[in-house]
Amino acid sequence: DVTVTATCTAGRAVGGGFRVVSHTGDGPAILASYPSSDTVWTVSAGPTFKSTAFSVQAWVICVTAIP
């Protein structure tokens, strides 16, 4: 399994997030895609039986944090 994260810069918070996957074969199974803290988006993926290679990127949409 592979886990990747995307982090907001100081003073900003997670407003949303998503994943980008590229693969050969059947592609990976997305196990999770969620905000793991106020400033981090986490994505976890694992290979399927027929997947030969894959990459996963986490993207976070950051918003200005209101104190």
PDB file of C-alpha atoms in Angstrom:
ATOM      1  CA  ASP A   1       0.000   0.000   0.000  1.00  0.00           C
ATOM      2  CA  VAL A   2       1.035   3.606  -0.631  1.00  0.00           C
ATOM      3  CA  THR A   3       0.000   6.632   1.425  1.00  0.00           C
ATOM      4  CA  VAL A   4       0.609  10.210   0.266  1.00  0.00           C
ATOM      5  CA  THR A   5      -0.333  13.570   1.765  1.00  0.00           C
ATOM      6  CA  ALA A   6      -0.770  17.185   0.725  1.00  0.00           C
ATOM      7  CA  THR A   7      -0.390  19.967   3.303  1.00  0.00           C
ATOM      8  CA  CYS A   8      -1.706  23.519   3.471  1.00  0.00           C
ATOM      9  CA  THR A   9       0.684  26.367   4.183  1.00  0.00           C
ATOM     10  CA  ALA A  10       0.641  28.246   7.496  1.00  0.00           C
ATOM     11  CA  GLY A  11      -2.573  30.140   8.209  1.00  0.00           C
ATOM     12  CA  ARG A  12      -4.647  28.010   5.831  1.00  0.00           C
ATOM     13  CA  ALA A  13      -6.914  25.014   6.422  1.00  0.00           C
ATOM     14  CA  VAL A  14      -8.271  22.123   4.351  1.00  0.00           C
ATOM     15  CA  GLY A  15     -11.351  23.109   2.370  1.00  0.00           C
ATOM     16  CA  GLY A  16     -11.360  19.904   0.323  1.00  0.00           C
ATOM     17  CA  GLY A  17      -9.074  17.525  -1.496  1.00  0.00           C
ATOM     18  CA  PHE A  18      -8.795  14.866  -4.166  1.00  0.00           C
ATOM     19  CA  ARG A  19      -6.498  12.286  -5.701  1.00  0.00           C
ATOM     20  CA  VAL A  20      -4.896  11.829  -9.097  1.00  0.00           C
ATOM     21  CA  VAL A  21      -4.044   8.279 -10.150  1.00  0.00           C
ATOM     22  CA  SER A  22      -2.124   7.038 -13.173  1.00  0.00           C
ATOM     23  CA  HIS A  23      -1.631   3.350 -13.871  1.00  0.00           C
ATOM     24  CA  THR A  24      -1.142   0.441 -16.207  1.00  0.00           C
ATOM     25  CA  GLY A  25      -3.309  -2.639 -16.037  1.00  0.00           C
ATOM     26  CA  ASP A  26      -6.432  -2.446 -13.884  1.00  0.00           C
ATOM     27  CA  GLY A  27      -5.046   0.308 -11.670  1.00  0.00           C
ATOM     28  CA  PRO A  28      -4.852   0.583  -7.906  1.00  0.00           C
ATOM     29  CA  ALA A  29      -7.627   0.318  -5.389  1.00  0.00           C
ATOM     30  CA  ILE A  30      -8.199   3.640  -3.630  1.00  0.00           C
ATOM     31  CA  LEU A  31      -8.378   2.680   0.034  1.00  0.00           C
ATOM     32  CA  ALA A  32      -8.971   6.157   1.474  1.00  0.00           C
ATOM     33  CA  SER A  33      -9.071   9.850   0.556  1.00  0.00           C
ATOM     34  CA  TYR A  34      -9.819  12.159   3.485  1.00  0.00           C
ATOM     35  CA  PRO A  35      -8.744  15.163   5.586  1.00  0.00           C
ATOM     36  CA  SER A  36      -6.458  13.652   8.238  1.00  0.00           C
ATOM     37  CA  SER A  37      -6.106  16.946  10.123  1.00  0.00           C
ATOM     38  CA  ASP A  38      -7.107  20.600   9.759  1.00  0.00           C
ATOM     39  CA  THR A  39      -4.186  21.128   7.355  1.00  0.00           C
ATOM     40  CA  VAL A  40      -3.521  17.731   5.682  1.00  0.00           C
ATOM     41  CA  TRP A  41      -5.306  15.669   3.001  1.00  0.00           C
ATOM     42  CA  THR A  42      -4.337  11.962   2.927  1.00  0.00           C
ATOM     43  CA  VAL A  43      -4.752   9.388   0.150  1.00  0.00           C
ATOM     44  CA  SER A  44      -4.037   5.655   0.468  1.00  0.00           C
ATOM     45  CA  ALA A  45      -3.981   3.194  -2.423  1.00  0.00           C
ATOM     46  CA  GLY A  46      -3.045  -0.422  -2.978  1.00  0.00           C
ATOM     47  CA  PRO A  47      -2.407  -2.443  -6.140  1.00  0.00           C
ATOM     48  CA  THR A  48      -5.058  -4.691  -7.631  1.00  0.00           C
ATOM     49  CA  PHE A  49      -4.165  -8.209  -8.689  1.00  0.00           C
ATOM     50  CA  LYS A  50      -3.460  -7.186 -12.321  1.00  0.00           C
ATOM     51  CA  SER A  51      -1.932  -3.750 -11.679  1.00  0.00           C
ATOM     52  CA  THR A  52       1.707  -3.590 -12.760  1.00  0.00           C
ATOM     53  CA  ALA A  53       2.611   0.010 -11.899  1.00  0.00           C
ATOM     54  CA  PHE A  54       0.806   3.022 -10.521  1.00  0.00           C
ATOM     55  CA  SER A  55       1.306   6.459  -9.033  1.00  0.00           C
ATOM     56  CA  VAL A  56      -0.930   8.390  -6.674  1.00  0.00           C
ATOM     57  CA  GLN A  57      -0.962  12.115  -5.911  1.00  0.00           C
ATOM     58  CA  ALA A  58      -2.843  13.876  -3.129  1.00  0.00           C
ATOM     59  CA  TRP A  59      -4.095  17.414  -3.765  1.00  0.00           C
ATOM     60  CA  VAL A  60      -5.494  19.705  -1.109  1.00  0.00           C
ATOM     61  CA  ILE A  61      -7.695  22.765  -1.569  1.00  0.00           C
ATOM     62  CA  CYS A  62      -6.689  25.243   1.106  1.00  0.00           C
ATOM     63  CA  VAL A  63      -8.783  28.091   2.433  1.00  0.00           C
ATOM     64  CA  THR A  64      -7.907  30.960   4.728  1.00  0.00           C
ATOM     65  CA  ALA A  65      -8.388  29.796   8.296  1.00  0.00           C
ATOM     66  CA  ILE A  66     -10.754  31.927  10.364  1.00  0.00           C
ATOM     67  CA  PRO A  67      -9.475  32.303  13.933  1.00  0.00           C
TER      68      PRO A  67
END
